[in-house]
Amino acid sequence: MQLSSNISLKPFNTFGIEATAKLFTVINSVEDIKELLLHKDYKSNPHFILGGGSNILLTQNVNALIIKNELKGIEIVKETEEDVLVKCAAGEVWHEFVMYCIAKNFAGIENLSLIPGNTGASPMQNIGAYGVEIKDTFYELEAIDLQTGKCITFSKQACDFGYRESIFKHRYKNQFIITSVTFKLSKKPVFHIEYGAIKQELDNMGISELSIKSISQAVINIRSSKLPDPKQIGNSGSFFKNPEVTKETYDRLKNEFPALVAYPLVNSNYKLAAGWLIEQSGLKGMRKGDAGVHKLQALVLVNYGKATGKEIYDLSTEVLEVVNRKFGVLLEREVNII
Ligand code: FAD
Ligand code: EPU
C-alpha cells in the first residue's frame, strides 16, 4: 500500500473534471485497509472513499486522502436448487458482475445492466433502473469501521434502503468502507419487463422467449440509445432525483399541465419525472460554456470537455431555480457533491 500526493483526479471521475487530491492510495486487500488505518497520514487527514467515480461532482481540489477501493473477487457462498448467495468484492466493476451472474443464469440484477461504477458503491444509493433496485436482491454487506478497524456485517434492514438512499449516504457517510456485497439471486427467474420501454425493445429485437440475457440486452440497448457514454461526454448519470410530491401537488400540476409525467406511489404520493420538468422548462440541450443539459436526457448534466465542477454545479442551481419557478417543485441533487 502506497500513498501518493497531489494526484490528478481527472481519470477517476466520469464527469472528467480536473481536480487534484492532496493524497491518494489504492486498496487491494482488507490487510491494506488495516495497514492504512495505522498510517500517520491517514490519522492526520480527512479521507474520502472512491469507487468508479461515476456518481460524484468535484467542485474543488480535494484536501483529503482519497482511498480508491479495488478489492477483487466473486464467490458463491451458498447454493440451493432455488437460489444462490453470491458475494462480490467492492472493487469489482458492477456491470462485469452483472454479466458474470447472467452467464451463470443467476437472476435478479439483469435489469441493472450497464450501470457504471463498482459493486461497493451499489448499496450507497441503492442503485436502480428499469423497475429494479439492488435492495430487491441484496442479502448483506461487509464494511470496515474506519475508526475502530472492525469488520461489521449489515443486513438489508440495517442499510435502511430507500429511493437512491441508504444509511451510508447520510448517518454513516465516510464512516465505513464497504468491502463486499452479497446478493441472493434466483435460479428460477422472475422477469421484470413492466417498465414500458423494455417490452418495446424486446419486440424490436424480435425476442419471443424471454431470458435474463435478452432482458439485459434490451436494457443495454435502451440505455445506450439515450444515456451519454462518459468516455465520450463527461457525466454522472441522473443529476437530480425524481421528486416525490403529495397528491394535492400532483392534482394542482396535472390540472395546469395535463401532459405531466408522474407515477403513483403506494403511500398515495406521486413521483414526477424530473427529466420532463426540466425539458418543459425549456432547458433540454441548454449549454453554458462546456457545461450542459444533455440533448437526449434532460436529467443528465454533461461536461463537453473543459467545464469545471463549479460550472456544472452552477448550472444545476439554475436548473433547480427555473424548474421551481415554473412548477413550484424543488429538485434534489442525486450526485454526491465534493
Ligand atoms: P463513486 O462515484 O466512486 O462513489 C459514490 C459514493 O459512494 C461516494 O460518496 C463514495 O464515497 C461512496 N463509495 C464508493 N465506494 C464505496 C465503498 N466501497 N465504501 C463506502 N463508500 C463508498 N445510478 C443508478 O442508480 N441507476 C442508473 O441507471 C444509473 N445510470 C448511470 C448512468 C451513467 C452514464 C452514469 C455516469 C452514472 C449512472 N448512475 C446510475 C450513477 C452511478 O453509476 C451509481 O451511483 C454507481 O453506484 C456509482 O458507483 P461508483 O463506484 O462510481 O461510485
Ligand atoms: N423525460 C422527458 N424528457 C427527458 C427525459 C425524460 O420528458 O429529457 C420523461 C420521459 O417522458 C419518460 C420519463 O421522463 O417517460 C422517465 O424517463 P426515463 O425512463 O429516461 O427515466 P428517468 O426517470 O429520467 C430514471 C433513473 C435512471 C434510470 C432510469 C431507468 C432517477 C433519478 N433516474 O431516470 O437512473 O436509469 O430511470 O429506470 O431515478 C441514475 O440514477 O443516474 C440513472 C440514470
GROMACS .gro file of C-alpha atoms in nm, residues 5-262:
model
  258
    5SER     CA    1   0.046   1.319  -0.320
    6ASN     CA    2  -0.103   1.582  -0.549
    7ILE     CA    3  -0.270   1.335  -0.787
    8SER     CA    4  -0.495   1.443  -1.076
    9LEU     CA    5  -0.845   1.303  -1.032
   10LYS     CA    6  -0.948   1.358  -1.394
   11PRO     CA    7  -0.912   0.988  -1.486
   12PHE     CA    8  -1.102   0.890  -1.173
   13ASN     CA    9  -1.435   1.072  -1.225
   14THR     CA   10  -1.677   1.011  -1.513
   15PHE     CA   11  -1.759   1.384  -1.531
   16GLY     CA   12  -1.398   1.425  -1.647
   17ILE     CA   13  -1.342   1.719  -1.411
   18GLU     CA   14  -0.987   1.834  -1.348
   19ALA     CA   15  -0.913   1.848  -0.974
   20THR     CA   16  -0.632   1.718  -0.756
   21ALA     CA   17  -0.622   1.505  -0.444
   22LYS     CA   18  -0.386   1.601  -0.164
   23LEU     CA   19  -0.320   1.230  -0.100
   24PHE     CA   20  -0.424   0.916  -0.288
   25THR     CA   21  -0.396   0.545  -0.219
   26VAL     CA   22  -0.527   0.224  -0.374
   27ILE     CA   23  -0.662  -0.051  -0.151
   28ASN     CA   24  -0.624  -0.407  -0.286
   29SER     CA   25  -0.697  -0.610   0.027
   30VAL     CA   26  -0.851  -0.591   0.372
   31GLU     CA   27  -0.495  -0.603   0.508
   32ASP     CA   28  -0.421  -0.284   0.310
   33ILE     CA   29  -0.711  -0.114   0.489
   34LYS     CA   30  -0.588  -0.224   0.830
   35GLU     CA   31  -0.237  -0.101   0.743
   36LEU     CA   32  -0.379   0.231   0.622
   37LEU     CA   33  -0.572   0.292   0.944
   38LEU     CA   34  -0.242   0.292   1.133
   39HIS     CA   35  -0.066   0.526   0.888
   40LYS     CA   36   0.025   0.874   1.018
   41ASP     CA   37  -0.112   1.043   0.703
   42TYR     CA   38  -0.445   0.864   0.748
   43LYS     CA   39  -0.469   0.987   1.107
   44SER     CA   40  -0.380   1.346   1.021
   45ASN     CA   41  -0.604   1.395   0.716
   46PRO     CA   42  -0.973   1.372   0.633
   47HIS     CA   43  -1.050   1.083   0.394
   48PHE     CA   44  -1.283   1.011   0.105
   49ILE     CA   45  -1.365   0.667  -0.039
   50LEU     CA   46  -1.368   0.639  -0.415
   51GLY     CA   47  -1.509   0.364  -0.635
   52GLY     CA   48  -1.551   0.420  -1.009
   53GLY     CA   49  -1.615   0.795  -0.964
   54SER     CA   50  -1.944   0.777  -1.157
   55ASN     CA   51  -2.164   0.948  -0.900
   56ILE     CA   52  -1.953   1.241  -0.785
   57LEU     CA   53  -1.903   1.602  -0.892
   58LEU     CA   54  -1.568   1.751  -0.793
   59THR     CA   55  -1.621   2.123  -0.735
   60GLN     CA   56  -1.274   2.187  -0.591
   61ASN     CA   57  -0.940   2.024  -0.524
   62VAL     CA   58  -0.981   1.755  -0.260
   63ASN     CA   59  -0.786   1.843   0.051
   64ALA     CA   60  -0.809   1.487   0.180
   65LEU     CA   61  -0.675   1.135   0.144
   66ILE     CA   62  -0.861   0.954  -0.132
   67ILE     CA   63  -0.896   0.580  -0.071
   68LYS     CA   64  -0.959   0.404  -0.402
   69ASN     CA   65  -1.123   0.070  -0.340
   70GLU     CA   66  -1.001  -0.205  -0.573
   71LEU     CA   67  -1.083  -0.518  -0.372
   72LYS     CA   68  -1.147  -0.802  -0.619
   73GLY     CA   69  -1.317  -1.142  -0.612
   74ILE     CA   70  -1.653  -1.311  -0.665
   75GLU     CA   71  -1.751  -1.610  -0.453
   76ILE     CA   72  -2.055  -1.839  -0.440
   77VAL     CA   73  -2.127  -1.863  -0.070
   78LYS     CA   74  -2.430  -2.093  -0.066
   79GLU     CA   75  -2.636  -2.264  -0.332
   80THR     CA   76  -2.968  -2.448  -0.330
   81GLU     CA   77  -3.195  -2.564  -0.613
   82GLU     CA   78  -3.388  -2.238  -0.586
   83ASP     CA   79  -3.129  -1.969  -0.529
   84VAL     CA   80  -2.771  -1.875  -0.467
   85LEU     CA   81  -2.581  -1.635  -0.241
   86VAL     CA   82  -2.306  -1.459  -0.436
   87LYS     CA   83  -2.052  -1.242  -0.256
   88CYS     CA   84  -1.884  -0.975  -0.466
   89ALA     CA   85  -1.585  -0.770  -0.356
   90ALA     CA   86  -1.640  -0.394  -0.352
   91GLY     CA   87  -1.384  -0.312  -0.623
   92GLU     CA   88  -1.543  -0.537  -0.889
   93VAL     CA   89  -1.694  -0.338  -1.176
   94TRP     CA   90  -2.073  -0.360  -1.135
   95HIS     CA   91  -2.157  -0.436  -1.498
   96GLU     CA   92  -1.895  -0.714  -1.510
   97PHE     CA   93  -2.054  -0.867  -1.201
   98VAL     CA   94  -2.397  -0.849  -1.370
   99MET     CA   95  -2.251  -1.024  -1.678
  100TYR     CA   96  -2.094  -1.294  -1.456
  101CYS     CA   97  -2.437  -1.362  -1.297
  102ILE     CA   98  -2.613  -1.373  -1.633
  103ALA     CA   99  -2.356  -1.621  -1.770
  104LYS     CA  100  -2.428  -1.846  -1.468
  105ASN     CA  101  -2.803  -1.795  -1.510
  106PHE     CA  102  -2.836  -1.630  -1.168
  107ALA     CA  103  -3.136  -1.398  -1.200
  108GLY     CA  104  -3.232  -1.072  -1.031
  109ILE     CA  105  -2.991  -0.799  -1.138
  110GLU     CA  106  -3.021  -0.822  -1.520
  111ASN     CA  107  -3.231  -0.502  -1.532
  112LEU     CA  108  -2.935  -0.324  -1.371
  113SER     CA  109  -2.702  -0.395  -1.665
  114LEU     CA  110  -2.462  -0.123  -1.779
  115ILE     CA  111  -2.486   0.095  -1.468
  116PRO     CA  112  -2.134   0.237  -1.431
  117GLY     CA  113  -1.929   0.212  -1.113
  118ASN     CA  114  -1.822  -0.055  -0.869
  119THR     CA  115  -2.018  -0.306  -0.666
  120GLY     CA  116  -1.907  -0.146  -0.338
  121ALA     CA  117  -2.093   0.175  -0.421
  122SER     CA  118  -2.412  -0.003  -0.529
  123PRO     CA  119  -2.570  -0.009  -0.180
  124MET     CA  120  -2.464   0.352  -0.112
  125GLN     CA  121  -2.757   0.487  -0.306
  126ASN     CA  122  -2.946   0.159  -0.368
  127ILE     CA  123  -2.882   0.176  -0.743
  128GLY     CA  124  -3.188   0.123  -0.955
  129ALA     CA  125  -3.312   0.110  -1.311
  130TYR     CA  126  -3.595  -0.033  -1.519
  131GLY     CA  127  -3.818  -0.135  -1.228
  132VAL     CA  128  -3.549  -0.298  -1.011
  133GLU     CA  129  -3.329  -0.177  -0.724
  134ILE     CA  130  -3.041  -0.360  -0.560
  135LYS     CA  131  -3.237  -0.380  -0.235
  136ASP     CA  132  -3.457  -0.640  -0.413
  137THR     CA  133  -3.172  -0.895  -0.423
  138PHE     CA  134  -2.944  -0.754  -0.153
  139TYR     CA  135  -2.861  -1.007   0.120
  140GLU     CA  136  -2.590  -0.842   0.332
  141LEU     CA  137  -2.271  -0.640   0.310
  142GLU     CA  138  -1.944  -0.627   0.496
  143ALA     CA  139  -1.782  -0.298   0.584
  144ILE     CA  140  -1.487  -0.187   0.792
  145ASP     CA  141  -1.545   0.080   1.051
  146LEU     CA  142  -1.282   0.340   0.967
  147GLN     CA  143  -1.243   0.445   1.328
  148THR     CA  144  -1.215   0.110   1.503
  149GLY     CA  145  -1.096  -0.112   1.216
  150LYS     CA  146  -1.371  -0.363   1.299
  151CYS     CA  147  -1.548  -0.554   1.024
  152ILE     CA  148  -1.927  -0.520   1.055
  153THR     CA  149  -2.197  -0.712   0.867
  154PHE     CA  150  -2.502  -0.506   0.767
  155SER     CA  151  -2.833  -0.679   0.695
  156LYS     CA  152  -3.080  -0.534   0.447
  157GLN     CA  153  -3.276  -0.379   0.732
  158ALA     CA  154  -2.966  -0.219   0.880
  159CYS     CA  155  -2.889  -0.048   0.547
  160ASP     CA  156  -3.221   0.139   0.562
  161PHE     CA  157  -3.261   0.147   0.183
  162GLY     CA  158  -3.487   0.397   0.010
  163TYR     CA  159  -3.512   0.551  -0.336
  164ARG     CA  160  -3.145   0.631  -0.414
  165GLU     CA  161  -3.083   0.623  -0.039
  166SER     CA  162  -2.917   0.417   0.233
  167ILE     CA  163  -2.775   0.470   0.578
  168PHE     CA  164  -2.429   0.509   0.420
  169LYS     CA  165  -2.530   0.822   0.232
  170HIS     CA  166  -2.612   1.019   0.547
  171ARG     CA  167  -2.575   0.882   0.900
  172TYR     CA  168  -2.269   0.667   0.823
  173LYS     CA  169  -2.127   0.889   0.548
  174ASN     CA  170  -1.750   0.830   0.517
  175GLN     CA  171  -1.752   0.620   0.835
  176PHE     CA  172  -1.738   0.275   0.675
  177ILE     CA  173  -1.557   0.132   0.378
  178ILE     CA  174  -1.776  -0.131   0.218
  179THR     CA  175  -1.559  -0.433   0.135
  180SER     CA  176  -1.811  -0.679  -0.014
  181VAL     CA  177  -2.178  -0.710  -0.102
  182THR     CA  178  -2.370  -1.041  -0.102
  183PHE     CA  179  -2.675  -1.088  -0.324
  184LYS     CA  180  -2.943  -1.356  -0.313
  185LEU     CA  181  -3.010  -1.443  -0.675
  186SER     CA  182  -3.265  -1.679  -0.816
  187LYS     CA  183  -3.216  -1.987  -1.030
  188LYS     CA  184  -3.583  -1.964  -1.128
  189PRO     CA  185  -3.608  -1.616  -1.275
  190VAL     CA  186  -3.899  -1.381  -1.234
  191PHE     CA  187  -3.879  -1.144  -1.529
  192HIS     CA  188  -3.934  -0.771  -1.477
  193ILE     CA  189  -4.046  -0.623  -1.805
  194GLU     CA  190  -4.323  -0.397  -1.672
  195TYR     CA  191  -4.109  -0.089  -1.746
  196GLY     CA  192  -4.264   0.005  -2.082
  197ALA     CA  193  -3.952   0.060  -2.289
  198ILE     CA  194  -3.826  -0.293  -2.215
  199LYS     CA  195  -4.127  -0.466  -2.372
  200GLN     CA  196  -4.098  -0.245  -2.676
  201GLU     CA  197  -3.726  -0.308  -2.713
  202LEU     CA  198  -3.775  -0.687  -2.677
  203ASP     CA  199  -4.031  -0.663  -2.959
  204ASN     CA  200  -3.785  -0.463  -3.171
  205MET     CA  201  -3.523  -0.733  -3.105
  206GLY     CA  202  -3.772  -1.000  -3.219
  207ILE     CA  203  -3.749  -1.188  -2.887
  208SER     CA  204  -4.036  -1.432  -2.833
  209GLU     CA  205  -3.890  -1.635  -2.545
  210LEU     CA  206  -3.775  -1.430  -2.250
  211SER     CA  207  -3.443  -1.488  -2.074
  212ILE     CA  208  -3.235  -1.283  -1.833
  213LYS     CA  209  -2.983  -1.246  -2.116
  214SER     CA  210  -3.238  -1.094  -2.355
  215ILE     CA  211  -3.370  -0.858  -2.086
  216SER     CA  212  -3.015  -0.748  -2.011
  217GLN     CA  213  -2.954  -0.686  -2.382
  218ALA     CA  214  -3.279  -0.486  -2.410
  219VAL     CA  215  -3.173  -0.269  -2.115
  220ILE     CA  216  -2.826  -0.221  -2.268
  221ASN     CA  217  -2.984  -0.115  -2.598
  222ILE     CA  218  -3.220   0.137  -2.433
  223ARG     CA  219  -2.950   0.284  -2.212
  224SER     CA  220  -2.703   0.315  -2.498
  225SER     CA  221  -2.962   0.498  -2.709
  226LYS     CA  222  -3.023   0.781  -2.464
  227LEU     CA  223  -2.765   0.799  -2.187
  228PRO     CA  224  -2.437   0.966  -2.283
  229ASP     CA  225  -2.130   0.741  -2.262
  230PRO     CA  226  -1.892   0.906  -2.011
  231LYS     CA  227  -1.600   0.804  -2.236
  232GLN     CA  228  -1.740   1.043  -2.496
  233ILE     CA  229  -1.917   1.312  -2.288
  234GLY     CA  230  -1.846   1.353  -1.917
  235ASN     CA  231  -2.147   1.294  -1.688
  236SER     CA  232  -2.263   1.119  -1.372
  237GLY     CA  233  -2.599   0.984  -1.489
  238SER     CA  234  -2.913   1.147  -1.349
  239PHE     CA  235  -2.801   1.465  -1.176
  240PHE     CA  236  -3.130   1.502  -0.984
  241LYS     CA  237  -3.372   1.261  -0.821
  242ASN     CA  238  -3.724   1.223  -0.948
  243PRO     CA  239  -3.917   1.427  -0.686
  244GLU     CA  240  -4.193   1.281  -0.472
  245VAL     CA  241  -4.494   1.511  -0.425
  246THR     CA  242  -4.824   1.487  -0.238
  247LYS     CA  243  -5.149   1.406  -0.418
  248GLU     CA  244  -5.253   1.768  -0.365
  249THR     CA  245  -4.946   1.898  -0.550
  250TYR     CA  246  -4.991   1.633  -0.819
  251ASP     CA  247  -5.356   1.734  -0.872
  252ARG     CA  248  -5.260   2.102  -0.899
  253LEU     CA  249  -4.987   2.030  -1.154
  254LYS     CA  250  -5.193   1.780  -1.355
  255ASN     CA  251  -5.469   2.037  -1.381
  256GLU     CA  252  -5.231   2.302  -1.509
  257PHE     CA  253  -5.007   2.070  -1.716
  258PRO     CA  254  -5.222   1.778  -1.840
  259ALA     CA  255  -4.921   1.607  -2.006
  260LEU     CA  256  -4.736   1.583  -1.670
  261VAL     CA  257  -4.539   1.254  -1.643
  262ALA     CA  258  -4.598   1.105  -1.295
   0.00000   0.00000   0.00000
